[in-house]
Tab-separated table of C-alpha atoms in Angstrom:
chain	number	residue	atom	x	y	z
A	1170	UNK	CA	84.559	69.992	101.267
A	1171	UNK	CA	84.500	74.063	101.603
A	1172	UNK	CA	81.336	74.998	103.979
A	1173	UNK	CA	79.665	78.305	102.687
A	1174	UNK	CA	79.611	81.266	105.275
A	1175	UNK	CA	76.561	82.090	106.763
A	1176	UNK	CA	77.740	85.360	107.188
A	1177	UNK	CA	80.434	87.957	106.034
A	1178	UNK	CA	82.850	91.030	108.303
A	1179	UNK	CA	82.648	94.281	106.518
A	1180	UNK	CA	84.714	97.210	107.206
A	1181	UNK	CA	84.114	100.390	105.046
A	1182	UNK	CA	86.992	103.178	105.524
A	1183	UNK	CA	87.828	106.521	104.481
A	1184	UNK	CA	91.471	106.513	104.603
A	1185	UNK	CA	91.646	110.212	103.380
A	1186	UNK	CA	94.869	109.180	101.436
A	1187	UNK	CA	96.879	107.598	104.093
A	1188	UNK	CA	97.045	110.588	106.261
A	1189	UNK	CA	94.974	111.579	109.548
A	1190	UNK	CA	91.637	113.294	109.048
A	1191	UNK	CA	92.959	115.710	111.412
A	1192	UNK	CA	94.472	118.352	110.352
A	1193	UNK	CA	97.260	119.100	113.354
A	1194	UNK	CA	98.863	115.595	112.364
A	1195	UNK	CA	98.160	115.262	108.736
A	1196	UNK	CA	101.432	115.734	108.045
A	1197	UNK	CA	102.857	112.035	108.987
A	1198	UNK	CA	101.110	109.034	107.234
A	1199	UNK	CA	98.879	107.215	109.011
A	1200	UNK	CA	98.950	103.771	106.649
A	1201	UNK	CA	100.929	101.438	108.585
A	1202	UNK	CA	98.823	102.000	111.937
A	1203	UNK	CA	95.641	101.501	109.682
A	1204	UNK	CA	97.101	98.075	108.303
A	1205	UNK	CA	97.353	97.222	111.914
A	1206	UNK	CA	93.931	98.603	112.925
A	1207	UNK	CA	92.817	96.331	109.791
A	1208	UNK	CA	94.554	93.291	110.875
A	1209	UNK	CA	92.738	93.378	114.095
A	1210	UNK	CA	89.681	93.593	113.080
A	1211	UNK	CA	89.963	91.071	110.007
A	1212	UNK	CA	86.926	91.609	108.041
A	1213	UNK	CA	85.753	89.286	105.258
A	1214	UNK	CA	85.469	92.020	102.990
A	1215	UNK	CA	87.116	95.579	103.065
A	1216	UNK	CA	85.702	99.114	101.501
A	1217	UNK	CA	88.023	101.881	100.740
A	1218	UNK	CA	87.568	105.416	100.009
A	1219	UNK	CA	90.031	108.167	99.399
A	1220	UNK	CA	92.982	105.519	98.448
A	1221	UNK	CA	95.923	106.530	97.081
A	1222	UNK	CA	96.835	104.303	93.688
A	1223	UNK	CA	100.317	105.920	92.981
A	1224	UNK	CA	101.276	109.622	94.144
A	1225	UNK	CA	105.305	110.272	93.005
A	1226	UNK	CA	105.217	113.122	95.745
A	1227	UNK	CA	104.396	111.519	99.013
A	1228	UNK	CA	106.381	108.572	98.397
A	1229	UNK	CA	109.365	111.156	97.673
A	1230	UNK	CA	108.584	113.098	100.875
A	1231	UNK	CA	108.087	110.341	103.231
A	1232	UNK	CA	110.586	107.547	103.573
A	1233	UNK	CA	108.076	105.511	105.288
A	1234	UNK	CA	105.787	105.719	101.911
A	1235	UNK	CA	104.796	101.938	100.840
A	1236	UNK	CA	106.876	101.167	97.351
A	1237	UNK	CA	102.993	99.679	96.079
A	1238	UNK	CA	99.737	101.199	96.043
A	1239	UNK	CA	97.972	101.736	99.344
A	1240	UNK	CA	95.408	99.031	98.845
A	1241	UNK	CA	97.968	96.526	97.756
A	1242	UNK	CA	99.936	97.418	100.820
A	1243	UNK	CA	96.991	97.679	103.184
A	1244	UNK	CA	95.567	93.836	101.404
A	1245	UNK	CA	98.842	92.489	102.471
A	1246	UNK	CA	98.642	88.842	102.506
A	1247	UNK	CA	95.278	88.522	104.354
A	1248	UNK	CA	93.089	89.854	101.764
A	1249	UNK	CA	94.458	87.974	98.496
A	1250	UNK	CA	91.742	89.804	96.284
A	1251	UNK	CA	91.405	93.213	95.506
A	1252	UNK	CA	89.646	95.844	92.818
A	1253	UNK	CA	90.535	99.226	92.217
A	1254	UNK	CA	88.752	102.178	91.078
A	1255	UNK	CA	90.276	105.399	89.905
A	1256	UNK	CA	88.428	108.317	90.508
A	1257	UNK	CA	90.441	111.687	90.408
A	1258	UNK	CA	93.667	111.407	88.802
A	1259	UNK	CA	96.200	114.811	89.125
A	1260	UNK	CA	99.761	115.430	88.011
A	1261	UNK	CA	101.734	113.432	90.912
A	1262	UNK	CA	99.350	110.270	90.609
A	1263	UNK	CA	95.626	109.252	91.934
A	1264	UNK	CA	93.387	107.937	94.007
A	1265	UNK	CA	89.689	106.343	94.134
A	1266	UNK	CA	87.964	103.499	95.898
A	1267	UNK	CA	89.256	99.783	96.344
A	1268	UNK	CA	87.591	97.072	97.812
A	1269	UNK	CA	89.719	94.072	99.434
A	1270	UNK	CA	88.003	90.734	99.752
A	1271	UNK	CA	89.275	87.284	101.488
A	1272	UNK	CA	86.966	85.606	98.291
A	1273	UNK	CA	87.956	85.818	94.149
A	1274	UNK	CA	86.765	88.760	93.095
A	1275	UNK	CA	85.013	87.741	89.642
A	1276	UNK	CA	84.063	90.569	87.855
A	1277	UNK	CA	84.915	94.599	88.617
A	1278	UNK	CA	83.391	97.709	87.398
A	1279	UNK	CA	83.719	101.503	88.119
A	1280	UNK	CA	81.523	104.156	87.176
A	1281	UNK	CA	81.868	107.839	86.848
A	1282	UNK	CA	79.471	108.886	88.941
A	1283	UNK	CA	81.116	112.859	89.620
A	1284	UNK	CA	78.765	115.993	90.597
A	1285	UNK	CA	81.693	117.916	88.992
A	1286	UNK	CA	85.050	118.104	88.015
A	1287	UNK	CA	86.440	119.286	91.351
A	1288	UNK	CA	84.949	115.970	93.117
A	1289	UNK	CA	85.441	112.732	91.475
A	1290	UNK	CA	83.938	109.884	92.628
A	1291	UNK	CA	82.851	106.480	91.508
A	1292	UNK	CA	81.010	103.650	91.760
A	1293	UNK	CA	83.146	100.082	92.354
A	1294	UNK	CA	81.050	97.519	91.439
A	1295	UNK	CA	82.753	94.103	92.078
A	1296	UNK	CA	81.140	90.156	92.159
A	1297	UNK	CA	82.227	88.332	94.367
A	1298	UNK	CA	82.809	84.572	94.535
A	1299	UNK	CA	81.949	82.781	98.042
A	1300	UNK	CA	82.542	79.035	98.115
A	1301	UNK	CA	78.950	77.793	98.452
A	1302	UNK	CA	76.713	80.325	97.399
A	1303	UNK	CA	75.352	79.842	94.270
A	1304	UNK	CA	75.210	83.448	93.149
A	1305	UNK	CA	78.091	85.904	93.028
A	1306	UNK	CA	77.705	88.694	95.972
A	1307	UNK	CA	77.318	92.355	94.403
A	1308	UNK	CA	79.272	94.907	96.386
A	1309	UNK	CA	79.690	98.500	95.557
A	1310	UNK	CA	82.316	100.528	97.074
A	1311	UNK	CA	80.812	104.325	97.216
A	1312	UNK	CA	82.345	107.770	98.344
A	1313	UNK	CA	79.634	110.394	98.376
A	1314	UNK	CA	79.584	113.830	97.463
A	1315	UNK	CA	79.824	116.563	99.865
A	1316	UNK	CA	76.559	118.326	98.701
A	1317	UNK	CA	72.981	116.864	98.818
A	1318	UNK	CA	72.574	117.230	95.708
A	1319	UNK	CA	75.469	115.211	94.190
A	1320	UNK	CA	74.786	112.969	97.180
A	1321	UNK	CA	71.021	112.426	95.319
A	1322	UNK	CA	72.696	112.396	91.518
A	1323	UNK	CA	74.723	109.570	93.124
A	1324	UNK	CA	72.517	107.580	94.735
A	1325	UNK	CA	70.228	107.429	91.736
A	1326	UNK	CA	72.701	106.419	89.552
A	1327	UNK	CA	73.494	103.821	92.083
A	1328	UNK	CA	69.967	102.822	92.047
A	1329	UNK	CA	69.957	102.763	88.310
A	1330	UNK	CA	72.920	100.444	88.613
A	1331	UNK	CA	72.096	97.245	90.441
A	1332	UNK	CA	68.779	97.456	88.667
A	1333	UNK	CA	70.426	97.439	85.471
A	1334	UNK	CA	73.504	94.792	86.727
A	1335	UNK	CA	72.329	93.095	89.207
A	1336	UNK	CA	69.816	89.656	88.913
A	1337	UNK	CA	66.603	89.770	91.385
A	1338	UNK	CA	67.612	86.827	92.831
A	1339	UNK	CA	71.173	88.292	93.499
């Protein structure tokens, strides 16, 4: 018999596409190192931001590039679920939010939730299954505009969302 978790790891991460947020080394990838950095810190459930789906231009640059998407490659075999969300999609491939859980994720969503066309973002909405609990968990994987006021347009629509999606007794 499967005991139910009284509590749950999170880890939320802005990857900034696999590369450094530093500018003087953005040049190399920084993906395997973050696996690692992952690894260690094993979370029960993992939020990612800025995560590169497919991009036809890195992976021809660098010969270190994973062959699958970044969240399939950062998942690995410890995190055997995972959602994706694409958010801004361009002419060498895209990226958006993903959300890696050790539990079945049941259900996924995302929602356009962009200030404007030069900032996609979303909203990935995922249920999760935990052994044990009787309800599924509601997580939603967010990236925030730079501006306060797509910050505000985002977080009401957020708002708007799990009132809309998500039981009271959730």
């Amino acid at each position: 018999m499967s005991i139910a978790p009284l509590q749950l790891s999170v880890a939320t991460y802005n990857i900034h596409k696999g590369f450094p947020a530093t500018p003087l080394f953005a040049r190399r990838p920084a993906l395997h190192g973050l696996r690692e950095q992952l690894r260690v810190l094993n979370p029960d459930l993992v939020f990612l931001q800025e995560v590169v789906g497919a991009h036809a231009g890195h992976a021809a640059r660098h010969h270190d590039w994973p062959a699958q998407s970044q969240y399939e490659y950062l998942a690995d075999s410890l995190w055997q679920s995972h959602a994706y969300g694409k958010n801004a999609v361009y002419d060498a491939g895209h990226h958006g939010n993903a959300l890696l859980s050790r539990y079945p994720i049941a259900r996924w969503d995302n929602e356009d939730v962009s200030a404007h066309r030069f900032e996609r973002r979303g909203l990935l909405h995922c249920e999760i299954d935990i052994p044990g609990w009787s309800r599924t968990l509601h997580c939603v994987c967010v990236h925030l505009a730079l501006t306060a006021r797509g910050r505000g347009r985002q977080l009401e629509l957020l708002r708007q969302r799990i009132e809309r999606l998500v039981p009271d007794d959730a």
